[in-house]
């Protein structure tokens, strides 16, 4: 099993640094093998729809706020994202709900199309929940603005070259 591991901020994850055509920058995500991570974040068709509701959104905001109040200088750790490198795509195997929620916050904080990282949501359930969650987050925009700093939200990326390895890693995690 070939696995690459990297640590990055949400700001890096949603920045242009993942695109291979972008010039190398200080913002690049570098793996433990000293490789630069590139590829478009994608949600494979077979993944379950986006289904986080008010309870999960409120819990995430409360956790980030609580952490920021206690540890002003430390990033908030959002866990690992398991990605399968498939050519120029980084298929999200685990972490879709968190990434989508952050992408929605990004849309509200920086309303331009690139703020959701080019993610596509075809499933009607995902589309309906995204509309609802955007409204919910919009009603709490002051809270989102005060506590969400993408530079202080941190992930561990686990990147595999094989989809089977990605699922094996997910199942044993």
PDB file of C-alpha atoms in Angstrom, residues 21-147:
ATOM      1  CA  UNK A  21      -0.983  24.534 -13.565  1.00  0.00           C
ATOM      2  CA  UNK A  22      -0.473  26.974 -10.698  1.00  0.00           C
ATOM      3  CA  UNK A  23       3.058  28.071 -10.058  1.00  0.00           C
ATOM      4  CA  UNK A  24       4.832  26.560  -7.052  1.00  0.00           C
ATOM      5  CA  UNK A  25       4.212  28.678  -3.997  1.00  0.00           C
ATOM      6  CA  UNK A  26       4.874  28.870  -0.300  1.00  0.00           C
ATOM      7  CA  UNK A  27       1.252  27.749   0.036  1.00  0.00           C
ATOM      8  CA  UNK A  28       1.982  24.325  -1.511  1.00  0.00           C
ATOM      9  CA  UNK A  29       1.004  21.195   0.400  1.00  0.00           C
ATOM     10  CA  UNK A  30       4.053  18.940   0.768  1.00  0.00           C
ATOM     11  CA  UNK A  31       3.756  15.268   1.756  1.00  0.00           C
ATOM     12  CA  UNK A  32       5.989  13.284   4.092  1.00  0.00           C
ATOM     13  CA  UNK A  33       7.709  11.991   0.905  1.00  0.00           C
ATOM     14  CA  UNK A  34       8.533  15.594  -0.049  1.00  0.00           C
ATOM     15  CA  UNK A  35       6.044  15.489  -2.934  1.00  0.00           C
ATOM     16  CA  UNK A  36       3.743  18.390  -3.795  1.00  0.00           C
ATOM     17  CA  UNK A  37       0.038  17.538  -3.584  1.00  0.00           C
ATOM     18  CA  UNK A  38      -1.902  18.540  -6.692  1.00  0.00           C
ATOM     19  CA  UNK A  39      -5.315  17.706  -8.081  1.00  0.00           C
ATOM     20  CA  UNK A  40      -8.884  18.923  -8.046  1.00  0.00           C
ATOM     21  CA  UNK A  41     -10.879  17.899  -5.001  1.00  0.00           C
ATOM     22  CA  UNK A  42     -13.827  15.837  -6.218  1.00  0.00           C
ATOM     23  CA  UNK A  43     -16.658  13.914  -4.645  1.00  0.00           C
ATOM     24  CA  UNK A  44     -17.150  10.609  -6.475  1.00  0.00           C
ATOM     25  CA  UNK A  45     -20.700   9.822  -7.642  1.00  0.00           C
ATOM     26  CA  UNK A  46     -20.940   6.785  -5.387  1.00  0.00           C
ATOM     27  CA  UNK A  47     -20.432   8.821  -2.202  1.00  0.00           C
ATOM     28  CA  UNK A  48     -23.454   9.388   0.004  1.00  0.00           C
ATOM     29  CA  UNK A  49     -25.175  12.746  -0.355  1.00  0.00           C
ATOM     30  CA  UNK A  50     -24.242  15.724   1.781  1.00  0.00           C
ATOM     31  CA  UNK A  51     -26.522  15.420   4.794  1.00  0.00           C
ATOM     32  CA  UNK A  52     -25.171  17.504   7.690  1.00  0.00           C
ATOM     33  CA  UNK A  53     -27.997  19.279   9.474  1.00  0.00           C
ATOM     34  CA  UNK A  54     -28.312  22.141  11.957  1.00  0.00           C
ATOM     35  CA  UNK A  55     -27.076  19.991  14.861  1.00  0.00           C
ATOM     36  CA  UNK A  56     -23.782  19.125  13.120  1.00  0.00           C
ATOM     37  CA  UNK A  57     -23.255  22.703  11.878  1.00  0.00           C
ATOM     38  CA  UNK A  58     -23.875  24.135  15.341  1.00  0.00           C
ATOM     39  CA  UNK A  59     -21.604  21.503  16.917  1.00  0.00           C
ATOM     40  CA  UNK A  60     -18.752  22.313  14.549  1.00  0.00           C
ATOM     41  CA  UNK A  61     -19.077  26.061  15.101  1.00  0.00           C
ATOM     42  CA  UNK A  62     -19.287  25.596  18.882  1.00  0.00           C
ATOM     43  CA  UNK A  63     -16.205  23.325  18.916  1.00  0.00           C
ATOM     44  CA  UNK A  64     -14.156  25.753  16.829  1.00  0.00           C
ATOM     45  CA  UNK A  65     -15.283  28.713  18.962  1.00  0.00           C
ATOM     46  CA  UNK A  66     -14.500  26.905  22.209  1.00  0.00           C
ATOM     47  CA  UNK A  67     -11.056  25.897  20.938  1.00  0.00           C
ATOM     48  CA  UNK A  68     -10.279  29.417  19.681  1.00  0.00           C
ATOM     49  CA  UNK A  69     -11.259  30.971  23.012  1.00  0.00           C
ATOM     50  CA  UNK A  70      -8.953  28.598  24.929  1.00  0.00           C
ATOM     51  CA  UNK A  71      -6.062  28.293  22.454  1.00  0.00           C
ATOM     52  CA  UNK A  72      -5.736  31.494  20.450  1.00  0.00           C
ATOM     53  CA  UNK A  73      -2.458  30.464  18.820  1.00  0.00           C
ATOM     54  CA  UNK A  74      -3.168  26.783  18.087  1.00  0.00           C
ATOM     55  CA  UNK A  75      -4.981  25.527  15.002  1.00  0.00           C
ATOM     56  CA  UNK A  76      -8.176  23.510  15.367  1.00  0.00           C
ATOM     57  CA  UNK A  77      -7.642  19.945  14.156  1.00  0.00           C
ATOM     58  CA  UNK A  78     -10.465  18.681  11.929  1.00  0.00           C
ATOM     59  CA  UNK A  79      -9.124  15.134  11.606  1.00  0.00           C
ATOM     60  CA  UNK A  80      -7.958  13.276   8.554  1.00  0.00           C
ATOM     61  CA  UNK A  81      -9.184  13.401   4.994  1.00  0.00           C
ATOM     62  CA  UNK A  82      -8.722  10.239   2.995  1.00  0.00           C
ATOM     63  CA  UNK A  83      -8.132  11.006  -0.665  1.00  0.00           C
ATOM     64  CA  UNK A  84      -7.594   8.769  -3.671  1.00  0.00           C
ATOM     65  CA  UNK A  85      -5.276  10.315  -6.269  1.00  0.00           C
ATOM     66  CA  UNK A  86      -6.837   9.491  -9.631  1.00  0.00           C
ATOM     67  CA  UNK A  87      -4.869  11.322 -12.304  1.00  0.00           C
ATOM     68  CA  UNK A  88      -5.525  15.030 -11.837  1.00  0.00           C
ATOM     69  CA  UNK A  89      -8.314  14.410  -9.309  1.00  0.00           C
ATOM     70  CA  UNK A  90      -8.234  13.950  -5.561  1.00  0.00           C
ATOM     71  CA  UNK A  91     -11.351  11.892  -4.866  1.00  0.00           C
ATOM     72  CA  UNK A  92     -12.649  12.441  -1.346  1.00  0.00           C
ATOM     73  CA  UNK A  93     -13.146   9.015   0.235  1.00  0.00           C
ATOM     74  CA  UNK A  94     -13.625  10.267   3.803  1.00  0.00           C
ATOM     75  CA  UNK A  95     -14.274  13.856   4.864  1.00  0.00           C
ATOM     76  CA  UNK A  96     -16.940  14.950   2.395  1.00  0.00           C
ATOM     77  CA  UNK A  97     -19.316  16.300   5.064  1.00  0.00           C
ATOM     78  CA  UNK A  98     -16.606  18.421   6.727  1.00  0.00           C
ATOM     79  CA  UNK A  99     -15.169  19.676   3.427  1.00  0.00           C
ATOM     80  CA  UNK A 100     -18.607  20.577   2.065  1.00  0.00           C
ATOM     81  CA  UNK A 101     -19.526  22.431   5.255  1.00  0.00           C
ATOM     82  CA  UNK A 102     -16.277  24.411   5.130  1.00  0.00           C
ATOM     83  CA  UNK A 103     -16.849  25.121   1.442  1.00  0.00           C
ATOM     84  CA  UNK A 104     -20.261  26.582   2.314  1.00  0.00           C
ATOM     85  CA  UNK A 105     -18.656  28.781   4.961  1.00  0.00           C
ATOM     86  CA  UNK A 106     -16.062  29.787   2.383  1.00  0.00           C
ATOM     87  CA  UNK A 107     -18.835  30.822  -0.012  1.00  0.00           C
ATOM     88  CA  UNK A 108     -20.312  33.088   2.629  1.00  0.00           C
ATOM     89  CA  UNK A 109     -16.981  34.555   3.706  1.00  0.00           C
ATOM     90  CA  UNK A 110     -15.602  34.990   0.194  1.00  0.00           C
ATOM     91  CA  UNK A 111     -18.436  34.803  -2.338  1.00  0.00           C
ATOM     92  CA  UNK A 112     -16.627  33.782  -5.495  1.00  0.00           C
ATOM     93  CA  UNK A 113     -16.910  30.488  -7.385  1.00  0.00           C
ATOM     94  CA  UNK A 114     -13.430  29.238  -6.449  1.00  0.00           C
ATOM     95  CA  UNK A 115     -14.243  29.371  -2.729  1.00  0.00           C
ATOM     96  CA  UNK A 116     -15.873  25.928  -2.926  1.00  0.00           C
ATOM     97  CA  UNK A 117     -12.855  24.439  -4.632  1.00  0.00           C
ATOM     98  CA  UNK A 118     -14.771  23.435  -7.757  1.00  0.00           C
ATOM     99  CA  UNK A 119     -16.806  20.785  -5.910  1.00  0.00           C
ATOM    100  CA  UNK A 120     -19.886  19.571  -7.792  1.00  0.00           C
ATOM    101  CA  UNK A 121     -23.046  18.299  -6.115  1.00  0.00           C
ATOM    102  CA  UNK A 122     -25.410  16.464  -8.468  1.00  0.00           C
ATOM    103  CA  UNK A 123     -27.496  14.556  -5.931  1.00  0.00           C
ATOM    104  CA  UNK A 124     -30.858  16.310  -5.215  1.00  0.00           C
ATOM    105  CA  UNK A 125     -30.518  15.563  -1.478  1.00  0.00           C
ATOM    106  CA  UNK A 126     -27.110  17.271  -1.421  1.00  0.00           C
ATOM    107  CA  UNK A 127     -28.456  20.267  -3.318  1.00  0.00           C
ATOM    108  CA  UNK A 128     -31.418  20.644  -0.975  1.00  0.00           C
ATOM    109  CA  UNK A 129     -29.261  20.325   2.158  1.00  0.00           C
ATOM    110  CA  UNK A 130     -26.703  22.791   0.782  1.00  0.00           C
ATOM    111  CA  UNK A 131     -29.465  25.382   0.239  1.00  0.00           C
ATOM    112  CA  UNK A 132     -30.770  24.822   3.759  1.00  0.00           C
ATOM    113  CA  UNK A 133     -27.298  24.967   5.327  1.00  0.00           C
ATOM    114  CA  UNK A 134     -26.362  28.124   3.442  1.00  0.00           C
ATOM    115  CA  UNK A 135     -29.475  29.783   4.904  1.00  0.00           C
ATOM    116  CA  UNK A 136     -28.683  28.451   8.379  1.00  0.00           C
ATOM    117  CA  UNK A 137     -25.082  29.669   8.195  1.00  0.00           C
ATOM    118  CA  UNK A 138     -26.142  33.015   6.674  1.00  0.00           C
ATOM    119  CA  UNK A 139     -28.366  33.609   9.696  1.00  0.00           C
ATOM    120  CA  UNK A 140     -25.242  33.105  11.842  1.00  0.00           C
ATOM    121  CA  UNK A 141     -22.816  34.946   9.583  1.00  0.00           C
ATOM    122  CA  UNK A 142     -21.442  37.130  12.401  1.00  0.00           C
ATOM    123  CA  UNK A 143     -20.513  33.979  14.323  1.00  0.00           C
ATOM    124  CA  UNK A 144     -18.952  32.399  11.232  1.00  0.00           C
ATOM    125  CA  UNK A 145     -16.955  35.578  10.517  1.00  0.00           C
ATOM    126  CA  UNK A 146     -15.736  35.838  14.103  1.00  0.00           C
ATOM    127  CA  UNK A 147     -14.617  32.239  14.606  1.00  0.00           C
TER     128      UNK A 147
END
